[in-house]
mmCIF file of C-alpha atoms in Angstrom:
data_model
loop_
_atom_site.group_PDB
_atom_site.id
_atom_site.type_symbol
_atom_site.label_atom_id
_atom_site.label_comp_id
_atom_site.label_asym_id
_atom_site.label_seq_id
_atom_site.Cartn_x
_atom_site.Cartn_y
_atom_site.Cartn_z
ATOM 1 C CA GLN A 1 90.531 100.916 80.538
ATOM 2 C CA ILE A 2 93.686 102.257 82.179
ATOM 3 C CA THR A 3 93.255 99.632 84.935
ATOM 4 C CA GLN A 4 94.108 97.000 82.321
ATOM 5 C CA VAL A 5 97.319 98.779 81.360
ATOM 6 C CA TYR A 6 98.565 99.067 84.947
ATOM 7 C CA GLY A 7 97.901 95.510 86.068
ATOM 8 C CA PHE A 8 94.651 95.607 88.043
ATOM 9 C CA TYR A 9 92.841 93.441 85.498
ATOM 10 C CA ASP A 10 95.712 90.929 85.466
ATOM 11 C CA GLU A 11 95.816 90.831 89.270
ATOM 12 C CA CYS A 12 92.078 90.075 89.447
ATOM 13 C CA MET A 13 92.421 87.353 86.825
ATOM 14 C CA ARG A 14 95.393 85.812 88.652
ATOM 15 C CA LYS A 15 93.653 85.853 92.043
ATOM 16 C CA TYR A 16 90.061 85.028 91.072
ATOM 17 C CA GLY A 17 90.316 83.320 87.685
ATOM 18 C CA HIS A 18 87.739 85.513 85.946
ATOM 19 C CA ALA A 19 87.058 89.158 85.140
ATOM 20 C CA GLY A 20 83.892 89.451 87.280
ATOM 21 C CA ILE A 21 85.692 90.967 90.284
ATOM 22 C CA TRP A 22 87.543 93.426 88.046
ATOM 23 C CA LYS A 23 84.254 94.459 86.403
ATOM 24 C CA ALA A 24 82.552 94.931 89.792
ATOM 25 C CA PHE A 25 85.417 97.115 91.032
ATOM 26 C CA THR A 26 85.588 99.240 87.897
ATOM 27 C CA ASP A 27 81.811 99.727 88.009
ATOM 28 C CA LEU A 28 82.141 100.807 91.644
ATOM 29 C CA PHE A 29 85.012 103.189 90.794
ATOM 30 C CA ASP A 30 82.613 105.084 88.513
ATOM 31 C CA PHE A 31 80.594 106.143 91.577
ATOM 32 C CA MET A 32 83.400 107.046 93.958
ATOM 33 C CA PRO A 33 84.107 110.724 94.656
ATOM 34 C CA LEU A 34 86.874 112.367 92.652
ATOM 35 C CA SER A 35 88.235 114.200 95.662
ATOM 36 C CA ALA A 36 87.638 115.382 99.197
ATOM 37 C CA VAL A 37 88.416 118.616 101.022
ATOM 38 C CA ILE A 38 89.381 118.669 104.706
ATOM 39 C CA GLU A 39 88.306 121.812 106.593
ATOM 40 C CA ASN A 40 88.536 123.825 103.342
ATOM 41 C CA LYS A 41 92.345 123.620 103.614
ATOM 42 C CA ILE A 42 93.495 120.208 102.367
ATOM 43 C CA PHE A 43 92.501 119.079 98.874
ATOM 44 C CA CYS A 44 92.588 115.297 98.382
ATOM 45 C CA PRO A 45 92.345 114.034 94.798
ATOM 46 C CA HIS A 46 93.440 110.542 93.821
ATOM 47 C CA GLY A 47 96.005 111.744 91.298
ATOM 48 C CA GLY A 48 96.599 115.432 90.888
ATOM 49 C CA LEU A 49 95.631 118.671 89.227
ATOM 50 C CA SER A 50 94.218 119.562 85.812
ATOM 51 C CA PRO A 51 94.839 122.493 83.465
ATOM 52 C CA SER A 52 91.029 122.565 83.046
ATOM 53 C CA ILE A 53 90.401 123.146 86.761
ATOM 54 C CA ASP A 54 91.243 126.417 88.494
ATOM 55 C CA THR A 55 88.981 126.238 91.544
ATOM 56 C CA LEU A 56 87.383 123.741 93.866
ATOM 57 C CA ASP A 57 84.041 124.890 92.465
ATOM 58 C CA ASP A 58 85.202 123.597 89.060
ATOM 59 C CA VAL A 59 85.627 120.162 90.676
ATOM 60 C CA ARG A 60 82.221 120.354 92.358
ATOM 61 C CA LYS A 61 80.535 121.020 88.979
ATOM 62 C CA ILE A 62 81.814 117.772 87.426
ATOM 63 C CA ASP A 63 79.229 115.059 86.807
ATOM 64 C CA ARG A 64 81.150 112.224 88.378
ATOM 65 C CA PHE A 65 78.954 109.214 87.744
ATOM 66 C CA ALA A 66 80.617 107.814 84.637
ATOM 67 C CA GLU A 67 83.681 105.843 83.628
ATOM 68 C CA VAL A 68 86.897 107.852 83.850
ATOM 69 C CA PRO A 69 87.527 109.128 80.302
ATOM 70 C CA HIS A 70 90.925 109.003 78.576
ATOM 71 C CA GLU A 71 91.267 112.809 78.688
ATOM 72 C CA GLY A 72 89.779 115.866 80.345
ATOM 73 C CA PRO A 73 89.468 117.099 83.927
ATOM 74 C CA VAL A 74 88.172 113.823 85.418
ATOM 75 C CA CYS A 75 91.052 111.919 83.857
ATOM 76 C CA ASP A 76 93.505 114.544 85.118
ATOM 77 C CA LEU A 77 92.261 114.406 88.715
ATOM 78 C CA VAL A 78 92.697 110.634 88.668
ATOM 79 C CA TRP A 79 95.964 110.248 86.729
ATOM 80 C CA SER A 80 98.108 113.427 86.953
ATOM 81 C CA ASP A 81 101.373 113.488 88.933
ATOM 82 C CA PRO A 82 103.609 116.170 90.471
ATOM 83 C CA ASP A 83 106.924 116.833 88.760
ATOM 84 C CA ASP A 84 110.157 118.675 89.481
ATOM 85 C CA ARG A 85 109.778 120.680 86.258
ATOM 86 C CA ALA A 86 107.696 123.858 86.215
ATOM 87 C CA GLY A 87 104.385 124.143 84.403
ATOM 88 C CA TRP A 88 102.318 121.447 82.769
ATOM 89 C CA GLY A 89 103.881 118.492 81.000
ATOM 90 C CA MET A 90 102.770 115.390 79.159
ATOM 91 C CA SER A 91 102.418 112.420 81.476
ATOM 92 C CA PRO A 92 104.520 109.359 80.696
ATOM 93 C CA ARG A 93 101.475 107.315 81.786
ATOM 94 C CA GLY A 94 99.596 108.355 78.665
ATOM 95 C CA ALA A 95 96.768 109.861 80.745
ATOM 96 C CA GLY A 96 96.659 113.081 82.755
ATOM 97 C CA TYR A 97 99.556 115.523 83.033
ATOM 98 C CA THR A 98 102.607 116.267 85.107
ATOM 99 C CA PHE A 99 102.577 119.553 87.007
ATOM 100 C CA GLY A 100 105.257 121.595 88.690
ATOM 101 C CA GLN A 101 105.563 123.454 91.972
ATOM 102 C CA ASP A 102 104.347 126.657 90.331
ATOM 103 C CA ILE A 103 101.048 124.959 89.409
ATOM 104 C CA THR A 104 100.618 123.524 92.912
ATOM 105 C CA GLU A 105 101.328 126.885 94.566
ATOM 106 C CA GLN A 106 98.949 128.733 92.244
ATOM 107 C CA PHE A 107 96.118 126.223 92.818
ATOM 108 C CA ASN A 108 96.629 126.299 96.597
ATOM 109 C CA HIS A 109 96.743 130.093 96.647
ATOM 110 C CA ASN A 110 93.672 130.529 94.416
ATOM 111 C CA ASN A 111 91.654 128.168 96.615
ATOM 112 C CA GLY A 112 92.943 129.158 100.066
ATOM 113 C CA LEU A 113 94.474 125.708 100.548
ATOM 114 C CA LYS A 114 97.320 124.671 102.800
ATOM 115 C CA LEU A 115 98.058 121.306 101.204
ATOM 116 C CA ILE A 116 97.247 118.863 98.432
ATOM 117 C CA ALA A 117 97.282 115.265 99.705
ATOM 118 C CA ARG A 118 97.137 112.680 96.943
ATOM 119 C CA ALA A 119 97.847 109.009 96.364
ATOM 120 C CA HIS A 120 98.267 107.159 93.092
ATOM 121 C CA GLN A 121 102.054 106.936 92.890
ATOM 122 C CA LEU A 122 104.400 104.400 94.446
ATOM 123 C CA VAL A 123 106.710 105.970 97.033
ATOM 124 C CA MET A 124 109.095 103.708 98.920
ATOM 125 C CA GLU A 125 108.667 105.223 102.398
ATOM 126 C CA GLY A 126 104.852 105.258 102.138
ATOM 127 C CA TYR A 127 104.711 109.040 101.775
ATOM 128 C CA LEU A 128 106.750 111.710 100.026
ATOM 129 C CA TRP A 129 106.635 115.500 100.223
ATOM 130 C CA HIS A 130 106.795 117.526 97.007
ATOM 131 C CA HIS A 131 106.847 121.202 96.059
ATOM 132 C CA ASP A 132 108.184 122.607 99.366
ATOM 133 C CA GLN A 133 105.661 120.564 101.364
ATOM 134 C CA SER A 134 102.653 122.050 99.582
ATOM 135 C CA LEU A 135 101.806 118.585 98.217
ATOM 136 C CA VAL A 136 102.267 115.089 99.623
ATOM 137 C CA THR A 137 101.912 111.665 98.020
ATOM 138 C CA ILE A 138 100.548 108.998 100.362
ATOM 139 C CA PHE A 139 100.778 105.401 99.159
ATOM 140 C CA SER A 140 98.760 102.876 101.129
ATOM 141 C CA ALA A 141 99.699 99.578 99.438
ATOM 142 C CA PRO A 142 102.706 97.944 101.145
ATOM 143 C CA ASN A 143 104.947 95.797 98.949
ATOM 144 C CA TYR A 144 103.034 96.917 95.856
ATOM 145 C CA CYS A 145 102.300 94.076 93.424
ATOM 146 C CA TYR A 146 104.075 91.747 95.893
ATOM 147 C CA ARG A 147 107.437 92.812 94.543
ATOM 148 C CA CYS A 148 108.274 96.465 95.271
ATOM 149 C CA GLY A 149 109.242 96.148 98.951
ATOM 150 C CA ASN A 150 107.778 99.570 99.750
ATOM 151 C CA GLN A 151 106.213 100.728 102.978
ATOM 152 C CA ALA A 152 102.672 102.070 103.137
ATOM 153 C CA SER A 153 101.403 105.007 105.159
ATOM 154 C CA ILE A 154 98.376 106.900 106.284
ATOM 155 C CA MET A 155 98.285 110.590 107.098
ATOM 156 C CA GLU A 156 96.709 111.784 110.320
ATOM 157 C CA VAL A 157 95.382 115.328 110.482
ATOM 158 C CA ASP A 158 95.019 116.908 113.927
ATOM 159 C CA ASP A 159 92.558 119.600 115.049
ATOM 160 C CA ASN A 160 94.980 122.346 113.949
ATOM 161 C CA LEU A 161 95.464 120.713 110.525
ATOM 162 C CA GLY A 162 98.932 119.512 111.451
ATOM 163 C CA THR A 163 99.891 116.294 109.728
ATOM 164 C CA SER A 164 101.728 113.184 110.832
ATOM 165 C CA PHE A 165 102.236 109.844 109.158
ATOM 166 C CA LEU A 166 101.946 106.247 110.277
ATOM 167 C CA GLN A 167 104.095 103.921 108.212
ATOM 168 C CA PHE A 168 103.476 100.210 107.738
ATOM 169 C CA ASP A 169 105.702 97.421 106.533
ATOM 170 C CA PRO A 170 104.259 94.651 104.390
ATOM 171 C CA ALA A 171 102.705 91.750 106.263
ATOM 172 C CA PRO A 172 104.661 88.525 105.852
ATOM 173 C CA ARG A 173 103.258 86.146 103.276
ATOM 174 C CA ARG A 174 101.692 82.964 104.549
ATOM 175 C CA GLY A 175 104.337 80.674 105.953
ATOM 176 C CA GLU A 176 107.152 83.242 105.890
ATOM 177 C CA GLU A 177 106.839 84.153 109.555
ATOM 178 C CA GLN A 178 107.185 80.558 110.736
ATOM 179 C CA GLN A 179 110.109 79.937 108.396
ATOM 180 C CA ALA A 180 111.876 83.074 109.600
ATOM 181 C CA ALA A 181 111.409 81.972 113.210
ATOM 182 C CA LYS A 182 112.829 78.506 112.415
ATOM 183 C CA ARG A 183 115.911 80.008 110.760
ATOM 184 C CA CYS A 184 116.682 82.209 113.738
ATOM 185 C CA PRO A 185 119.790 80.924 115.578
ATOM 186 C CA ASP A 186 119.286 79.963 119.229
ATOM 187 C CA TYR A 187 121.659 82.656 120.504
ATOM 188 C CA PHE A 188 119.185 85.372 119.358
ATOM 189 C CA LEU A 189 116.390 83.951 121.538
#
């Protein structure tokens, strides 16, 4: 399970003291969609693209209801990441691939897409454009793992398929807000 390698199992154990929550989530993940398409113009996978998938119809043909395998198109859609290098590359994650701007442009062109909007990768500002704004990473977990200090964001899509982003700072941890208020000198009030 890749979720064990990247800390989700450990986080569940730390918070809940047993693996039951982790098991329930990973069972649920097996039934979640691999991707979505907005108005036939914006492709939204969790991770990225796959060398085994040329068209959106290839994605639609996948039998989703199973655990994400360690290789193949399902794995790639969940774990692949954009890269500054052209072509396909081996992912440092050990699952999926890296893919360059040429791959993104070809996939978008072949499928009549305007944009690929994906998540899966920590970005400090909550979102990050790649490949001449033909792909965007949107990260929705502020202060990832309670230590990264990153913002989170959501992407809004208007009626004309224009995009804008709402960014969020991490919420203060319990007790931090009151302590910060107590430390504030009187002349700032």
